[in-house]
């Protein structure tokens, strides 16, 4: 098998740049493809634009036409080997006369994997692992769903410096400033679903939509999900026509994630109150925390998370910060839970 050359990484980097153009919350992964001729020059490129559109390889091959023969294909995910709305990308690459395929990440989807092995059997040189870490980061939530069977969960909270999510009288608008609230809408747009509990739905009557800075609706809206057994009023804002709403009558975080996985949702934005957040934390189902910390003190009021059953500092849940930045007058901290030994 031919080993990657020093020229492979730059072409795969270009494929990653193309892949990033794809919709992040789409049920399908974001994939980019670059075709390079035998003389080392760019022939064509393409990326997957979302469910129902040609795969990245098909888009690049269509752009190349007969010029694809003899090319090397750089693809950020192993070419699929199943027949869906289109023929397998592995077959399309071989039929087009591609002589070498470099890919970043093996396809973890059992129904689509095997493209690299089949191409090798057809005499096409294949090699995986080029810029694998970067490619996995691009599709981390989709890969998480395929590898674990459940969506990636990001818990978002807005809190004061003293850990309060609402004042003693229950008021909570607005703990953070307008810049932080705008940032939340940008984060929501990257997810497949926004999740709250019936308590938040009844007390706050939120819309849970993604809005642009001018207040208009984003062209793509995540699924709005409410978990809990209490009834919701038919005139709740959640039931307007801005986006689909799903009411899951369960208190089990695992049941909720199973239902969302069945819908091919791979990233859940958890905005529920302290009780729902504690339930997900207790079940070990929070993968990431995005905390907006406001330079505000309340002294009293609702805590940002309910009882986690921790009674001693030795049992505290420790986090690994992955990003910290100032957003307006607030601080956004992104962190993952530390793995316990």
mmCIF file of N, CA and C in Angstrom, residues 119-166:
data_model
loop_
_atom_site.group_PDB
_atom_site.id
_atom_site.type_symbol
_atom_site.label_atom_id
_atom_site.label_comp_id
_atom_site.label_asym_id
_atom_site.label_seq_id
_atom_site.Cartn_x
_atom_site.Cartn_y
_atom_site.Cartn_z
ATOM 1 N N UNK A 119 -12.299 -0.902 -2.602
ATOM 2 C CA UNK A 119 -11.476 -0.203 -3.591
ATOM 3 C C UNK A 119 -10.114 -0.874 -3.748
ATOM 4 N N UNK A 120 -9.544 -1.298 -2.617
ATOM 5 C CA UNK A 120 -8.246 -1.983 -2.684
ATOM 6 C C UNK A 120 -8.364 -3.276 -3.492
ATOM 7 N N UNK A 121 -9.486 -3.969 -3.330
ATOM 8 C CA UNK A 121 -9.695 -5.201 -4.097
ATOM 9 C C UNK A 121 -9.797 -4.926 -5.595
ATOM 10 N N UNK A 122 -10.207 -3.712 -5.955
ATOM 11 C CA UNK A 122 -10.312 -3.341 -7.363
ATOM 12 C C UNK A 122 -8.993 -2.802 -7.913
ATOM 13 N N UNK A 123 -7.955 -2.802 -7.086
ATOM 14 C CA UNK A 123 -6.657 -2.336 -7.536
ATOM 15 C C UNK A 123 -6.405 -0.859 -7.289
ATOM 16 N N UNK A 124 -7.297 -0.198 -6.549
ATOM 17 C CA UNK A 124 -7.108 1.216 -6.227
ATOM 18 C C UNK A 124 -6.279 1.323 -4.953
ATOM 19 N N UNK A 125 -5.210 2.086 -4.998
ATOM 20 C CA UNK A 125 -4.380 2.294 -3.812
ATOM 21 C C UNK A 125 -5.160 3.121 -2.791
ATOM 22 N N UNK A 126 -5.225 2.650 -1.549
ATOM 23 C CA UNK A 126 -5.962 3.361 -0.508
ATOM 24 C C UNK A 126 -5.097 3.546 0.724
ATOM 25 N N UNK A 127 -5.332 4.626 1.423
ATOM 26 C CA UNK A 127 -4.608 4.900 2.671
ATOM 27 C C UNK A 127 -5.491 5.759 3.568
ATOM 28 N N UNK A 128 -5.614 5.393 4.831
ATOM 29 C CA UNK A 128 -6.417 6.142 5.777
ATOM 30 C C UNK A 128 -5.564 6.834 6.825
ATOM 31 N N UNK A 129 -6.188 7.736 7.560
ATOM 32 C CA UNK A 129 -5.519 8.368 8.695
ATOM 33 C C UNK A 129 -4.874 9.708 8.429
ATOM 34 N N UNK A 130 -4.958 10.225 7.211
ATOM 35 C CA UNK A 130 -4.340 11.528 6.908
ATOM 36 C C UNK A 130 -5.176 12.628 7.560
ATOM 37 N N UNK A 131 -4.585 13.377 8.478
ATOM 38 C CA UNK A 131 -5.271 14.433 9.239
ATOM 39 C C UNK A 131 -6.510 13.886 9.941
ATOM 40 N N UNK A 132 -6.386 12.699 10.488
ATOM 41 C CA UNK A 132 -7.535 12.057 11.136
ATOM 42 C C UNK A 132 -8.058 12.867 12.324
ATOM 43 N N UNK A 133 -7.163 13.376 13.148
ATOM 44 C CA UNK A 133 -7.596 14.113 14.337
ATOM 45 C C UNK A 133 -8.432 15.325 13.962
ATOM 46 N N UNK A 134 -7.978 16.074 12.972
ATOM 47 C CA UNK A 134 -8.711 17.267 12.537
ATOM 48 C C UNK A 134 -10.063 16.890 11.946
ATOM 49 N N UNK A 135 -10.100 15.802 11.190
ATOM 50 C CA UNK A 135 -11.356 15.378 10.583
ATOM 51 C C UNK A 135 -12.341 14.884 11.638
ATOM 52 N N UNK A 136 -11.843 14.180 12.649
ATOM 53 C CA UNK A 136 -12.724 13.717 13.714
ATOM 54 C C UNK A 136 -13.285 14.898 14.500
ATOM 55 N N UNK A 137 -12.487 15.937 14.684
ATOM 56 C CA UNK A 137 -12.965 17.125 15.388
ATOM 57 C C UNK A 137 -14.094 17.793 14.606
ATOM 58 N N UNK A 138 -13.998 17.785 13.288
ATOM 59 C CA UNK A 138 -15.014 18.418 12.446
ATOM 60 C C UNK A 138 -16.357 17.721 12.587
ATOM 61 N N UNK A 139 -16.326 16.403 12.755
ATOM 62 C CA UNK A 139 -17.562 15.610 12.836
ATOM 63 C C UNK A 139 -17.704 14.927 14.189
ATOM 64 N N UNK A 140 -17.261 15.588 15.246
ATOM 65 C CA UNK A 140 -17.202 14.915 16.548
ATOM 66 C C UNK A 140 -18.568 14.450 17.034
ATOM 67 N N UNK A 141 -19.621 15.240 16.815
ATOM 68 C CA UNK A 141 -20.924 14.836 17.339
ATOM 69 C C UNK A 141 -21.532 13.720 16.501
ATOM 70 N N UNK A 142 -21.355 13.766 15.183
ATOM 71 C CA UNK A 142 -21.859 12.692 14.324
ATOM 72 C C UNK A 142 -21.122 11.390 14.633
ATOM 73 N N UNK A 143 -19.822 11.461 14.782
ATOM 74 C CA UNK A 143 -19.041 10.271 15.120
ATOM 75 C C UNK A 143 -19.443 9.727 16.491
ATOM 76 N N UNK A 144 -19.730 10.621 17.417
ATOM 77 C CA UNK A 144 -20.149 10.199 18.753
ATOM 78 C C UNK A 144 -21.444 9.394 18.669
ATOM 79 N N UNK A 145 -22.403 9.859 17.878
ATOM 80 C CA UNK A 145 -23.656 9.121 17.729
ATOM 81 C C UNK A 145 -23.407 7.740 17.142
ATOM 82 N N UNK A 146 -22.590 7.658 16.105
ATOM 83 C CA UNK A 146 -22.350 6.375 15.452
ATOM 84 C C UNK A 146 -21.579 5.413 16.343
ATOM 85 N N UNK A 147 -20.713 5.939 17.193
ATOM 86 C CA UNK A 147 -19.875 5.075 18.035
ATOM 87 C C UNK A 147 -20.545 4.682 19.341
ATOM 88 N N UNK A 148 -21.408 5.538 19.867
ATOM 89 C CA UNK A 148 -22.021 5.265 21.171
ATOM 90 C C UNK A 148 -23.505 4.951 21.086
ATOM 91 N N UNK A 149 -24.140 5.330 19.980
ATOM 92 C CA UNK A 149 -25.569 5.113 19.850
ATOM 93 C C UNK A 149 -26.427 6.208 20.438
ATOM 94 N N UNK A 150 -25.812 7.265 20.961
ATOM 95 C CA UNK A 150 -26.591 8.376 21.511
ATOM 96 C C UNK A 150 -26.002 9.711 21.072
ATOM 97 N N UNK A 151 -26.815 10.766 21.056
ATOM 98 C CA UNK A 151 -26.313 12.079 20.650
ATOM 99 C C UNK A 151 -25.311 12.645 21.657
ATOM 100 N N UNK A 152 -24.481 13.539 21.168
ATOM 101 C CA UNK A 152 -23.591 14.344 22.007
ATOM 102 C C UNK A 152 -24.455 15.396 22.709
ATOM 103 N N UNK A 153 -24.272 15.576 24.012
ATOM 104 C CA UNK A 153 -25.079 16.511 24.790
ATOM 105 C C UNK A 153 -24.224 17.663 25.291
ATOM 106 N N UNK A 154 -24.617 18.870 24.906
ATOM 107 C CA UNK A 154 -23.993 20.090 25.410
ATOM 108 C C UNK A 154 -24.968 20.777 26.355
ATOM 109 N N UNK A 155 -24.562 20.919 27.621
ATOM 110 C CA UNK A 155 -25.407 21.610 28.593
ATOM 111 C C UNK A 155 -25.007 23.077 28.626
ATOM 112 N N UNK A 156 -25.963 23.926 28.308
ATOM 113 C CA UNK A 156 -25.741 25.363 28.367
ATOM 114 C C UNK A 156 -26.364 25.921 29.643
ATOM 115 N N UNK A 157 -25.594 26.746 30.356
ATOM 116 C CA UNK A 157 -26.176 27.420 31.497
ATOM 117 C C UNK A 157 -25.700 28.859 31.547
ATOM 118 N N UNK A 158 -26.576 29.709 32.056
ATOM 119 C CA UNK A 158 -26.231 31.098 32.314
ATOM 120 C C UNK A 158 -26.289 31.283 33.825
ATOM 121 N N UNK A 159 -25.214 31.770 34.407
ATOM 122 C CA UNK A 159 -25.130 31.826 35.855
ATOM 123 C C UNK A 159 -24.462 33.108 36.331
ATOM 124 N N UNK A 160 -24.798 33.499 37.539
ATOM 125 C CA UNK A 160 -24.101 34.615 38.170
ATOM 126 C C UNK A 160 -22.793 34.120 38.744
ATOM 127 N N UNK A 161 -21.979 35.032 39.222
ATOM 128 C CA UNK A 161 -20.712 34.637 39.837
ATOM 129 C C UNK A 161 -20.918 33.735 41.043
ATOM 130 N N UNK A 162 -22.037 33.900 41.738
ATOM 131 C CA UNK A 162 -22.293 33.064 42.910
ATOM 132 C C UNK A 162 -23.198 31.876 42.578
ATOM 133 N N UNK A 163 -23.248 31.485 41.302
ATOM 134 C CA UNK A 163 -23.891 30.231 40.917
ATOM 135 C C UNK A 163 -25.398 30.235 40.895
ATOM 136 N N UNK A 164 -26.023 31.394 40.649
ATOM 137 C CA UNK A 164 -27.479 31.481 40.619
ATOM 138 C C UNK A 164 -27.980 31.594 39.182
ATOM 139 N N UNK A 165 -29.080 30.888 38.895
ATOM 140 C CA UNK A 165 -29.690 30.976 37.567
ATOM 141 C C UNK A 165 -30.941 31.834 37.577
ATOM 142 N N UNK A 166 -31.397 32.235 38.757
ATOM 143 C CA UNK A 166 -32.560 33.113 38.878
ATOM 144 C C UNK A 166 -32.517 33.772 40.246
#
